[in-house]
PDB file of C-alpha atoms in Angstrom:
ATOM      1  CA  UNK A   1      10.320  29.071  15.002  1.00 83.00           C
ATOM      2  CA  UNK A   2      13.054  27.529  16.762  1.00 88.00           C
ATOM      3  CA  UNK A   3      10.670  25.274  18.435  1.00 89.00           C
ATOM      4  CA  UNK A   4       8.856  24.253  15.071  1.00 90.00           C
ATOM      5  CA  UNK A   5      12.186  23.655  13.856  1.00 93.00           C
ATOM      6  CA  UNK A   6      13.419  21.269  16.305  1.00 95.00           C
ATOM      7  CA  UNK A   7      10.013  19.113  16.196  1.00 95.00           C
ATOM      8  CA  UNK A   8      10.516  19.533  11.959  1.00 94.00           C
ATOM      9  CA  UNK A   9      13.898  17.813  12.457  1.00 96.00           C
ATOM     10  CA  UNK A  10      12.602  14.755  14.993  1.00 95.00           C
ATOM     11  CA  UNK A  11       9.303  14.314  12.872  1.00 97.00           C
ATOM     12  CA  UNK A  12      10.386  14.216   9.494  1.00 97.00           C
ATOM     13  CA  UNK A  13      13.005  11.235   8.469  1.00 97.00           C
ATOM     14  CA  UNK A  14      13.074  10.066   4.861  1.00 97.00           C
ATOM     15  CA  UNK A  15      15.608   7.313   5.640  1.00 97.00           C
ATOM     16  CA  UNK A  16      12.410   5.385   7.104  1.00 97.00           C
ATOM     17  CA  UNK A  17      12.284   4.441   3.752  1.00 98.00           C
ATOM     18  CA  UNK A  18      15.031   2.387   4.145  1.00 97.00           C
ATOM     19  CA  UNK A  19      14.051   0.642   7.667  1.00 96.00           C
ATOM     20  CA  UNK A  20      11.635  -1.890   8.233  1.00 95.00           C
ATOM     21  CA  UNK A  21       8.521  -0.917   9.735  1.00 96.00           C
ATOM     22  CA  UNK A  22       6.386  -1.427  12.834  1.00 95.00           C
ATOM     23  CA  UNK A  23       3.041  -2.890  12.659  1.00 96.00           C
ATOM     24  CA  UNK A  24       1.241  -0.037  14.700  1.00 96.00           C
ATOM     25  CA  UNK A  25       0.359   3.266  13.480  1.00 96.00           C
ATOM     26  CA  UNK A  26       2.961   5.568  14.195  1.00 97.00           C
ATOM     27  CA  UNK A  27       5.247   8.562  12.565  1.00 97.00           C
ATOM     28  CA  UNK A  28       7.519   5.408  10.651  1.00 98.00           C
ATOM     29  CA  UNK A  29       4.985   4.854   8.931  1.00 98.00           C
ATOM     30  CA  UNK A  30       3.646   8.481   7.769  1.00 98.00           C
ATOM     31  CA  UNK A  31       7.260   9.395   6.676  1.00 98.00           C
ATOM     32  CA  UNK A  32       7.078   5.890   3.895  1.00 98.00           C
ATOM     33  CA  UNK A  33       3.417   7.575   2.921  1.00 98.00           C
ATOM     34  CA  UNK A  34       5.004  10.965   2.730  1.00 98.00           C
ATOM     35  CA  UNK A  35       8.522  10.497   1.336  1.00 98.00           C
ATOM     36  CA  UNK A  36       8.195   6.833  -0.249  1.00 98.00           C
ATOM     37  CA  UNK A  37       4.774   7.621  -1.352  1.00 98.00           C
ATOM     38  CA  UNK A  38       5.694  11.235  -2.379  1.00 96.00           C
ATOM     39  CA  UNK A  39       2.368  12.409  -0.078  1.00 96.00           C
ATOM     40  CA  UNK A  40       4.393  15.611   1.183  1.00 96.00           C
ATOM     41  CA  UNK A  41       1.561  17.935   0.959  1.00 96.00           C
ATOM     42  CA  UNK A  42       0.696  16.170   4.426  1.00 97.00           C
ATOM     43  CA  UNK A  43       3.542  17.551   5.754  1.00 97.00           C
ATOM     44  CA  UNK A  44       2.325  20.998   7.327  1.00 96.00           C
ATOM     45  CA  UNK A  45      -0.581  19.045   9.052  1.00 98.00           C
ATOM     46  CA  UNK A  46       1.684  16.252  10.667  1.00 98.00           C
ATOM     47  CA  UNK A  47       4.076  18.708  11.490  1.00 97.00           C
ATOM     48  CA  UNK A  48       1.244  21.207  13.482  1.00 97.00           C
ATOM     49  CA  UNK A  49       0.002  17.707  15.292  1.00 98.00           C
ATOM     50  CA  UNK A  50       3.784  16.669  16.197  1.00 97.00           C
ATOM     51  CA  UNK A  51       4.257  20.005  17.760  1.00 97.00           C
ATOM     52  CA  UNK A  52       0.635  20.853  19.408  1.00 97.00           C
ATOM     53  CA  UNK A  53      -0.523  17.036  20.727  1.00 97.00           C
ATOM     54  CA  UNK A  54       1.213  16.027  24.050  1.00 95.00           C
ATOM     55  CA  UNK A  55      -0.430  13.129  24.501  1.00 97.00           C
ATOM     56  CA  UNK A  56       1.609  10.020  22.557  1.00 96.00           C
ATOM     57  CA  UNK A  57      -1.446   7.812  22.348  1.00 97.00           C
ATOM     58  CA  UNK A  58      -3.404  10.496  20.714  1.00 97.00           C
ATOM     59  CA  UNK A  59      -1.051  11.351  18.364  1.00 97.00           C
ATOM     60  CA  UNK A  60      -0.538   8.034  16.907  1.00 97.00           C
ATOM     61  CA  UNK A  61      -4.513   7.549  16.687  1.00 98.00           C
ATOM     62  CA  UNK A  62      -4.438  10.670  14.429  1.00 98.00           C
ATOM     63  CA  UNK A  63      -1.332   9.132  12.358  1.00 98.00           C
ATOM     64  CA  UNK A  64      -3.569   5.853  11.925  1.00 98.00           C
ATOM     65  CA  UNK A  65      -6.741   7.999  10.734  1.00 98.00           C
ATOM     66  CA  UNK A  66      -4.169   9.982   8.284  1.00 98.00           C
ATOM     67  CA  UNK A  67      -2.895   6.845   6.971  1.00 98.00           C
ATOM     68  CA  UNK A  68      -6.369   4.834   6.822  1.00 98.00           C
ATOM     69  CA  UNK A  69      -7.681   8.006   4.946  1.00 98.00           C
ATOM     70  CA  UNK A  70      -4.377   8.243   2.559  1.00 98.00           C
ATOM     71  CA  UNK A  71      -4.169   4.593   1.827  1.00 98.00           C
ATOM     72  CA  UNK A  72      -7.857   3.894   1.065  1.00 98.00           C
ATOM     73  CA  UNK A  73      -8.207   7.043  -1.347  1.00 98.00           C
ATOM     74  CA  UNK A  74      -5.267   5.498  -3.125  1.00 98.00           C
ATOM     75  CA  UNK A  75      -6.209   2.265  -3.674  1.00 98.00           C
ATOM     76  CA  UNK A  76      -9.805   3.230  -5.282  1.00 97.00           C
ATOM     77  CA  UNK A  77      -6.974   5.915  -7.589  1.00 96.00           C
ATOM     78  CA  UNK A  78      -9.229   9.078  -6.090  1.00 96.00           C
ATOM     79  CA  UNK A  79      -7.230  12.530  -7.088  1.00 93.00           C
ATOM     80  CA  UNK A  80      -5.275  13.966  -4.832  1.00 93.00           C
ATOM     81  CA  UNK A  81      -5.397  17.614  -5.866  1.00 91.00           C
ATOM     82  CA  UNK A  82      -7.730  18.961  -3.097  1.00 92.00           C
ATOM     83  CA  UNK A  83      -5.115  17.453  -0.396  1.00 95.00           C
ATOM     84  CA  UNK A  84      -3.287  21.003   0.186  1.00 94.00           C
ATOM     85  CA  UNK A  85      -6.454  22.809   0.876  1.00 94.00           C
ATOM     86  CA  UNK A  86      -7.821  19.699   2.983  1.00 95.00           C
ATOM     87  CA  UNK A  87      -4.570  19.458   5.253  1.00 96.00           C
ATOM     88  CA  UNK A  88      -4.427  22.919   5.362  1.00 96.00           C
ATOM     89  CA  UNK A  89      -8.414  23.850   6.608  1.00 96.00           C
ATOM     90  CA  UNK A  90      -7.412  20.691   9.080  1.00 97.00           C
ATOM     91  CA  UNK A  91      -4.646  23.689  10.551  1.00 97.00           C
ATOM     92  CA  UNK A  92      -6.613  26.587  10.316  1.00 97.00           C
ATOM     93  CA  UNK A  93      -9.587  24.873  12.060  1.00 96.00           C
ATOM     94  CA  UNK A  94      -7.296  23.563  15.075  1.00 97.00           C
ATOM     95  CA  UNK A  95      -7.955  19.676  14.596  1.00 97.00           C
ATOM     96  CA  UNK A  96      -5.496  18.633  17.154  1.00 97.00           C
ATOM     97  CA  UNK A  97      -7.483  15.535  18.436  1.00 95.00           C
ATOM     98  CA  UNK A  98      -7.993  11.626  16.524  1.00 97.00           C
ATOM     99  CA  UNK A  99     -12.269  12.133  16.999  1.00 97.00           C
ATOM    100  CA  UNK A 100     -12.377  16.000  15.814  1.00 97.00           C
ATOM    101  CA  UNK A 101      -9.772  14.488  12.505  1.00 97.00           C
ATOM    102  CA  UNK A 102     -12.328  11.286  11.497  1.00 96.00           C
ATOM    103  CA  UNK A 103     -15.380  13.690  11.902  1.00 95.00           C
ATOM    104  CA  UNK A 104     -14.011  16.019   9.644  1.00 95.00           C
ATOM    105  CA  UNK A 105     -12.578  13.543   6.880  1.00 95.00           C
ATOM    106  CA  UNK A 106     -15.810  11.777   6.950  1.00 94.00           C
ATOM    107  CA  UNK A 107     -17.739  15.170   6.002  1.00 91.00           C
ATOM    108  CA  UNK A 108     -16.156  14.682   2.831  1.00 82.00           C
ATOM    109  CA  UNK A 109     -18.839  13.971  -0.003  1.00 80.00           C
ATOM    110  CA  UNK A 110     -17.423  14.869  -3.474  1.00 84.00           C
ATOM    111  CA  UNK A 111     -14.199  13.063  -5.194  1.00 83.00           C
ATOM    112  CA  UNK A 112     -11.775  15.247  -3.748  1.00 86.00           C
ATOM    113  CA  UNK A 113     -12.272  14.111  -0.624  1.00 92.00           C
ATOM    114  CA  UNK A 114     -14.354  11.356   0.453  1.00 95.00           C
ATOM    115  CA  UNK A 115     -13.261   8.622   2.625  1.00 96.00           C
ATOM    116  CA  UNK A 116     -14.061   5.230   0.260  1.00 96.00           C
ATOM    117  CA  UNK A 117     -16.574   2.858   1.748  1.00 96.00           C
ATOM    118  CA  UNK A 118     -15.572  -1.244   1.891  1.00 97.00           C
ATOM    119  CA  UNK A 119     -17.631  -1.836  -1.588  1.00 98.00           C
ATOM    120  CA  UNK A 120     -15.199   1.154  -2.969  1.00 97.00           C
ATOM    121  CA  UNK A 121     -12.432  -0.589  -1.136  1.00 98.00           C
ATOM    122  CA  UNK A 122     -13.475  -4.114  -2.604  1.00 98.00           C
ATOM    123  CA  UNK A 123     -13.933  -2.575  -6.046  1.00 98.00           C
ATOM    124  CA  UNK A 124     -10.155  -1.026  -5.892  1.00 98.00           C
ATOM    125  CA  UNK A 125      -8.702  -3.924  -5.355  1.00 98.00           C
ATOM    126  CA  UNK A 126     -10.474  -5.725  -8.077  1.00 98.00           C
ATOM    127  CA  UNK A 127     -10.062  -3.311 -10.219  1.00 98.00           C
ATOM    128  CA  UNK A 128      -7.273  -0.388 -10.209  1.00 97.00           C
ATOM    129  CA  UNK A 129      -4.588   0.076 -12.007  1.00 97.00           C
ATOM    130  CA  UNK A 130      -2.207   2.021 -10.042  1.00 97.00           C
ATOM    131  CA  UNK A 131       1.566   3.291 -10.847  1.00 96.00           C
ATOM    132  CA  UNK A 132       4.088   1.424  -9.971  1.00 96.00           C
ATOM    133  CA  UNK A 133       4.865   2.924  -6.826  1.00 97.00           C
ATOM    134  CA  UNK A 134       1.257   3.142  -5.161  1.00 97.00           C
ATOM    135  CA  UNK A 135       1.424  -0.603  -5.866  1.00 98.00           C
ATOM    136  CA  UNK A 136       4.505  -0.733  -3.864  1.00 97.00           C
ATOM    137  CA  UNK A 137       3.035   1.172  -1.262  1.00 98.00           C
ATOM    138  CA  UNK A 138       0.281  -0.337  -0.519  1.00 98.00           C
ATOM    139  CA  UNK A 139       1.580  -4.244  -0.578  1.00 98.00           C
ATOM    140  CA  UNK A 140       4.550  -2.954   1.561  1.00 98.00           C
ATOM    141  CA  UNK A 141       2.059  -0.930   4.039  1.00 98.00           C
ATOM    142  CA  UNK A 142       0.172  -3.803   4.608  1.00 98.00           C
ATOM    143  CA  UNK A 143       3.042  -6.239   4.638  1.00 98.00           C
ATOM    144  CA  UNK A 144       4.229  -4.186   7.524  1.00 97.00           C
ATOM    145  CA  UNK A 145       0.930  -4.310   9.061  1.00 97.00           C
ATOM    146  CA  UNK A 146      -0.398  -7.563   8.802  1.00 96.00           C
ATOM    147  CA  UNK A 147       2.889  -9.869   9.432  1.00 94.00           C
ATOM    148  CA  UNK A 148       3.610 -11.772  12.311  1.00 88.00           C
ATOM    149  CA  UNK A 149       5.674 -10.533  14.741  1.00 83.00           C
ATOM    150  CA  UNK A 150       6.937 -13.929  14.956  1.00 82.00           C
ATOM    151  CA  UNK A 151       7.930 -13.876  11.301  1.00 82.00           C
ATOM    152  CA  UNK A 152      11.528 -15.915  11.163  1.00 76.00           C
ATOM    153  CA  UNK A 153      12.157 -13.205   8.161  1.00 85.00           C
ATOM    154  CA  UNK A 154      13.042  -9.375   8.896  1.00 90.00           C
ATOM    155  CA  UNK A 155      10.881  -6.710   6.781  1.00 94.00           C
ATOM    156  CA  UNK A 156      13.310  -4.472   4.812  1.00 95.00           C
ATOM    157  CA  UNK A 157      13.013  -1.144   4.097  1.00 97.00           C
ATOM    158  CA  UNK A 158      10.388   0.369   1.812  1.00 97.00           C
ATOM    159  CA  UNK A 159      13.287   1.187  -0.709  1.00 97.00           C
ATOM    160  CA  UNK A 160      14.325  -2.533  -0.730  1.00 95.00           C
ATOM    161  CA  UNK A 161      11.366  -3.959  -2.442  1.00 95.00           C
ATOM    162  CA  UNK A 162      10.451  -4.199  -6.082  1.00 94.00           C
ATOM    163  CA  UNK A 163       6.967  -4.882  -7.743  1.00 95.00           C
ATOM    164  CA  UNK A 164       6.591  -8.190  -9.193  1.00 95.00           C
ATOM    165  CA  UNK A 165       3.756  -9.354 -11.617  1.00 96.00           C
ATOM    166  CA  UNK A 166       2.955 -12.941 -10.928  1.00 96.00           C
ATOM    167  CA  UNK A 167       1.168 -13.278 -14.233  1.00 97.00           C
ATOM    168  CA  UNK A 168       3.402 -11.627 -16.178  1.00 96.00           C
ATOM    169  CA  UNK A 169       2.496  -9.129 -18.734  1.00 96.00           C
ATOM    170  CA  UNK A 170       4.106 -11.265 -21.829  1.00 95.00           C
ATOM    171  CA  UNK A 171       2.212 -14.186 -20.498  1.00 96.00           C
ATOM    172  CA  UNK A 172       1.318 -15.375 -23.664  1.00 96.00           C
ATOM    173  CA  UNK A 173       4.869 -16.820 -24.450  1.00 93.00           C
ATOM    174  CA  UNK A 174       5.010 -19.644 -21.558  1.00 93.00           C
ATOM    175  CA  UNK A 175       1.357 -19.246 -19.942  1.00 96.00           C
ATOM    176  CA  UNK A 176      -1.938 -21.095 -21.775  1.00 94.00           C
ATOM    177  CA  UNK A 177      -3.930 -19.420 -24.260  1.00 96.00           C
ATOM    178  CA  UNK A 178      -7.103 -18.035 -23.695  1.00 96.00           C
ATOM    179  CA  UNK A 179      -9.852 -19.350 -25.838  1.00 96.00           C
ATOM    180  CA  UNK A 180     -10.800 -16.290 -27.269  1.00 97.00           C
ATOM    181  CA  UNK A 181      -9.745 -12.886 -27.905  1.00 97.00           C
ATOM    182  CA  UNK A 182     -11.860 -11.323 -25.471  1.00 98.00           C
ATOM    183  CA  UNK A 183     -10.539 -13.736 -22.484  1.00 97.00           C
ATOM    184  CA  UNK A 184      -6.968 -12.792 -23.700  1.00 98.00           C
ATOM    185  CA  UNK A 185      -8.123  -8.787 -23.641  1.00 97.00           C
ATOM    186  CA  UNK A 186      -9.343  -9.397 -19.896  1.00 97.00           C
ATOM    187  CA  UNK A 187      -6.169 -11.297 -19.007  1.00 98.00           C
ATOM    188  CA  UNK A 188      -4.698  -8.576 -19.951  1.00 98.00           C
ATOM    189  CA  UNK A 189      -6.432  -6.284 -17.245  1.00 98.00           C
ATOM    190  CA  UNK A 190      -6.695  -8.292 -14.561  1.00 98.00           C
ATOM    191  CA  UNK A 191      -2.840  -9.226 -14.349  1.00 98.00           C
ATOM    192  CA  UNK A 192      -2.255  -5.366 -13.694  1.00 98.00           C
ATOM    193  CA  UNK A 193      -4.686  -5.232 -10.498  1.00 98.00           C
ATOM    194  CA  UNK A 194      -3.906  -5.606  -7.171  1.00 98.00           C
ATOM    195  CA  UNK A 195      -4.417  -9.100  -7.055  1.00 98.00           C
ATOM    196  CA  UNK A 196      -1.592  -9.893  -9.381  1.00 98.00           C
ATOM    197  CA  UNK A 197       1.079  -8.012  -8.051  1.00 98.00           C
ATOM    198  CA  UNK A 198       3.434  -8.703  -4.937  1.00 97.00           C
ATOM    199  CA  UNK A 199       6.301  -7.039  -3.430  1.00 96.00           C
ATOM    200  CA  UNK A 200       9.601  -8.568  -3.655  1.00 94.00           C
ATOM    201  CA  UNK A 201      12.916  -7.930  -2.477  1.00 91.00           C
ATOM    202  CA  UNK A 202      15.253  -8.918  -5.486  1.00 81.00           C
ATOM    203  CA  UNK A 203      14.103  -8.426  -8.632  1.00 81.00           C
ATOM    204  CA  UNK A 204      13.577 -11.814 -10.700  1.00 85.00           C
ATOM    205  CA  UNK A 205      15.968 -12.323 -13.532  1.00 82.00           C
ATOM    206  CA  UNK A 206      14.043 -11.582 -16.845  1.00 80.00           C
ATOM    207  CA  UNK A 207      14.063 -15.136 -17.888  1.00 79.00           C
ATOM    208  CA  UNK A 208      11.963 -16.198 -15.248  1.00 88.00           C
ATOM    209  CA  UNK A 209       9.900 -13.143 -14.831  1.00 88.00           C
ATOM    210  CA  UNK A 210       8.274 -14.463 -18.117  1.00 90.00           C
ATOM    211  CA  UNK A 211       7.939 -18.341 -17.327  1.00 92.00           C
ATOM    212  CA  UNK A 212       5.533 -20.164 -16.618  1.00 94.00           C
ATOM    213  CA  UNK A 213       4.195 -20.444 -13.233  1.00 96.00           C
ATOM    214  CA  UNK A 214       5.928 -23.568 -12.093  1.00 95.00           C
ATOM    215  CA  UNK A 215       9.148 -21.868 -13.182  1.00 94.00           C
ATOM    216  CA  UNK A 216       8.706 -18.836 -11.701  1.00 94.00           C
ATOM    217  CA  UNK A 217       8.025 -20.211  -8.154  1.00 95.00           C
ATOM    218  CA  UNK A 218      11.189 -22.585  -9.009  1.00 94.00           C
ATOM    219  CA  UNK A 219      13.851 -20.440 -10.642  1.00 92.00           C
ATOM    220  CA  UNK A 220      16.635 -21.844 -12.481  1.00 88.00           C
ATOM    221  CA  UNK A 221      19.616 -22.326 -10.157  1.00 84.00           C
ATOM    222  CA  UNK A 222      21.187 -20.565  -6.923  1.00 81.00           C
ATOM    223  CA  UNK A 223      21.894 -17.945  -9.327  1.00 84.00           C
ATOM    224  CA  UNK A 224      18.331 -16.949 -10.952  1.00 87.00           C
ATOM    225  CA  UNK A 225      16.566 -17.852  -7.714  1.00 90.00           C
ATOM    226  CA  UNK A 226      12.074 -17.759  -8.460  1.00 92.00           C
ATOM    227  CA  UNK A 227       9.634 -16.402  -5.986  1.00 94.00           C
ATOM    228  CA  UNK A 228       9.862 -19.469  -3.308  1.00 92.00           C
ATOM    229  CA  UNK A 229      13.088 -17.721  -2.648  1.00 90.00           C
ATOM    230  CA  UNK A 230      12.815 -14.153  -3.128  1.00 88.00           C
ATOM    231  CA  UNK A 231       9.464 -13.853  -1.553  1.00 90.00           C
ATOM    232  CA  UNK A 232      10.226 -15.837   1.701  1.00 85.00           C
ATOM    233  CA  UNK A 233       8.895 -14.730   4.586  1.00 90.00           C
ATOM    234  CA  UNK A 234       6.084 -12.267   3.011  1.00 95.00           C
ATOM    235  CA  UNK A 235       2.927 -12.479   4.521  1.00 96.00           C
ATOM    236  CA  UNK A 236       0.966 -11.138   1.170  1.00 97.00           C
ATOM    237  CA  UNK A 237       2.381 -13.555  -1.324  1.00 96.00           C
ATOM    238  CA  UNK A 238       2.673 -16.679   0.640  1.00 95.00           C
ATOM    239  CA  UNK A 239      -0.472 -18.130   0.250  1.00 96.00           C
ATOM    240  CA  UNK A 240      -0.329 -17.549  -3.906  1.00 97.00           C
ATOM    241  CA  UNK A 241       3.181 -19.209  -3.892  1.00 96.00           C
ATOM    242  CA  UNK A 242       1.523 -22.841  -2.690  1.00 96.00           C
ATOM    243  CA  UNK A 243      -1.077 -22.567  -5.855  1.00 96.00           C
ATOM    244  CA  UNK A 244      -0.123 -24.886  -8.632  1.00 96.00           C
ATOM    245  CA  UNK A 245      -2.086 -22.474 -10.970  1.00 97.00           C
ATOM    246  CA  UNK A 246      -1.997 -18.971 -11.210  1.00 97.00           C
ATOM    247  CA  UNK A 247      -5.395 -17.567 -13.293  1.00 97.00           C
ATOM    248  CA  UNK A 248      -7.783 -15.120 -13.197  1.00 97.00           C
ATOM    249  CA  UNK A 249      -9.566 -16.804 -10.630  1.00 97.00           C
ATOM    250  CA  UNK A 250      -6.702 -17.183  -8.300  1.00 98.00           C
ATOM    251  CA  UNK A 251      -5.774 -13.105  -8.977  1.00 98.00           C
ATOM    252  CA  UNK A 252      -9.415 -11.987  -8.316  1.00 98.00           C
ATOM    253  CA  UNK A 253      -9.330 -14.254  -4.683  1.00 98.00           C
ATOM    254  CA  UNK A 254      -6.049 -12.836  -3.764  1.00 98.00           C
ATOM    255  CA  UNK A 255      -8.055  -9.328  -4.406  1.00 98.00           C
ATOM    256  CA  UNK A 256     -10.938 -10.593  -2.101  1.00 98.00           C
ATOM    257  CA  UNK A 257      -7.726 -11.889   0.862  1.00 98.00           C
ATOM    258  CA  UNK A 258      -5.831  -8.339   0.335  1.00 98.00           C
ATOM    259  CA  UNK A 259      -9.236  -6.146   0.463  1.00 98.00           C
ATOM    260  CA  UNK A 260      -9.832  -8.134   3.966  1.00 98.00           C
ATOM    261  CA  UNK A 261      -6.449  -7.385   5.050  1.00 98.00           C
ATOM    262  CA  UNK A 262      -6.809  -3.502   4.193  1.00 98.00           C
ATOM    263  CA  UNK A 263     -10.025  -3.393   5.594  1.00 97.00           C
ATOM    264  CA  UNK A 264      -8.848  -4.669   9.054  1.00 97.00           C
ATOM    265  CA  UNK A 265      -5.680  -2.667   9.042  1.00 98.00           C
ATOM    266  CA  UNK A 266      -7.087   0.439   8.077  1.00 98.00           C
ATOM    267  CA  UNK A 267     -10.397   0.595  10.057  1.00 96.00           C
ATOM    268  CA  UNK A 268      -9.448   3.831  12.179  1.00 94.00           C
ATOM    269  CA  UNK A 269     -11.861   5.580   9.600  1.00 92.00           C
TER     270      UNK A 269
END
């Protein structure tokens, strides 16, 4: 027990939530997913591996499978209830190695527990509409993941971010109308999809939140600064911010970049 303990106390670390993160699979990364991303019924498992697997490069393979497996059943929104008995069979059965972990996970066939293929992936992005904080997640995961180490901008913690929707929700009081109520009605949907929504690290005044693109990217003044500003430096906006439109087309393209992304970044299963 005292052992266990000791490992509990070097594995487990919340306040990675408020650090920025490395690019490589590693346990920084499965504390955001279990403490940011409120995934603690991994815990057990991660804890067992942390303890039983010597070997450093073989424990951080099995932390990229977990989080490939995590992330990609969250962006498709598949439940989550069967995760205890999973995690816990994973124990029980003595999966303490990265190709003994992906054989198992992909034996999953039914919705509790299947690992999503690319089309699944593709269709998630397109698609989803996940809670706030999932959102978060995921952009911030892949922020971390995808960046260049290069980048002339630190990452911030997970904590530090908030979710922005480009088009905004009460677009209809500085964006176009659609012709028809059935274009406005998809509008709707699509601007609460993956494709629409970006991580940012200061919240946007509310006055620009609901401007129109142009003003959004601009701001009004040092003091109500617009996304050139407050996105700076992130890898999974950039790109949108030198559009001079922002429509469906340009949020279902951004779903097409950010499935490619996730694809890459989370190929360990």
């Amino acid at each position: 027990m005292a052992e266990y303990a000791k490992c509990f106390a070097e594995t487990f670390r919340p306040e990675y939530c408020n650090m920025g993160l490395p690019a490589a699979p590693g346990i920084e990364r499965m504390n955001v997913i279990m403490f940011g991303l409120k995934n603690t019924t991994l815990i057990p498992y991660i804890l067992y591996v942390a303890k039983n697997v010597e070997n450093q490069n073989e424990l951080r393979k099995i932390y990229g499978i977990l989080e490939s497996y995590i992330m990609k059943r969250m962006i498709v929104h598949a439940p989550t209830k069967n995760y205890n008995n999973l995690f816990t069979s994973l124990i029980l059965n003595s999966v303490l190695d990265a190709e003994a972990l992906k054989e198992r996970l992909n034996k999953g066939n039914d919705a509790t527990t299947f690992v999503p293929s690319d089309d699944d992936l593709l269709n998630g992005f397109k698609t989803a509409k996940l809670v706030n904080l999932q959102t978060r997640g995921i952009l911030y995961l892949l922020e971390a993941g995808i960046r260049s180490a290069k980048s002339s901008t630190a990452l911030l913690g997970f904590n530090n971010y908030s979710l922005e929707h480009m088009m905004p929700k009460k677009w209809r009081n500085n964006w176009a109308a659609c012709a028809t109520d059935t274009l406005a009605r998809q509008r709707d949907s699509a601007l609460l999809t993956l494709g629409n929504l970006a991580i940012i690290p200061q919240s946007l005044n509310a006055s620009i939140r609901d401007s129109s693109w142009d003003a959004k990217k601009a701001g009004k003044g040092v003091n109500n600064p617009g996304l050139s500003v407050c996105a700076a430096g992130l890898t999974t906006i950039h790109d949108a911010l030198q559009k001079d439109i922002w429509d469906e087309e340009c949020i279902e393209r951004r779903a097409e970049w950010l499935f490619e992304q996730a694809r890459s970044l989370w190929d360990m299963i």
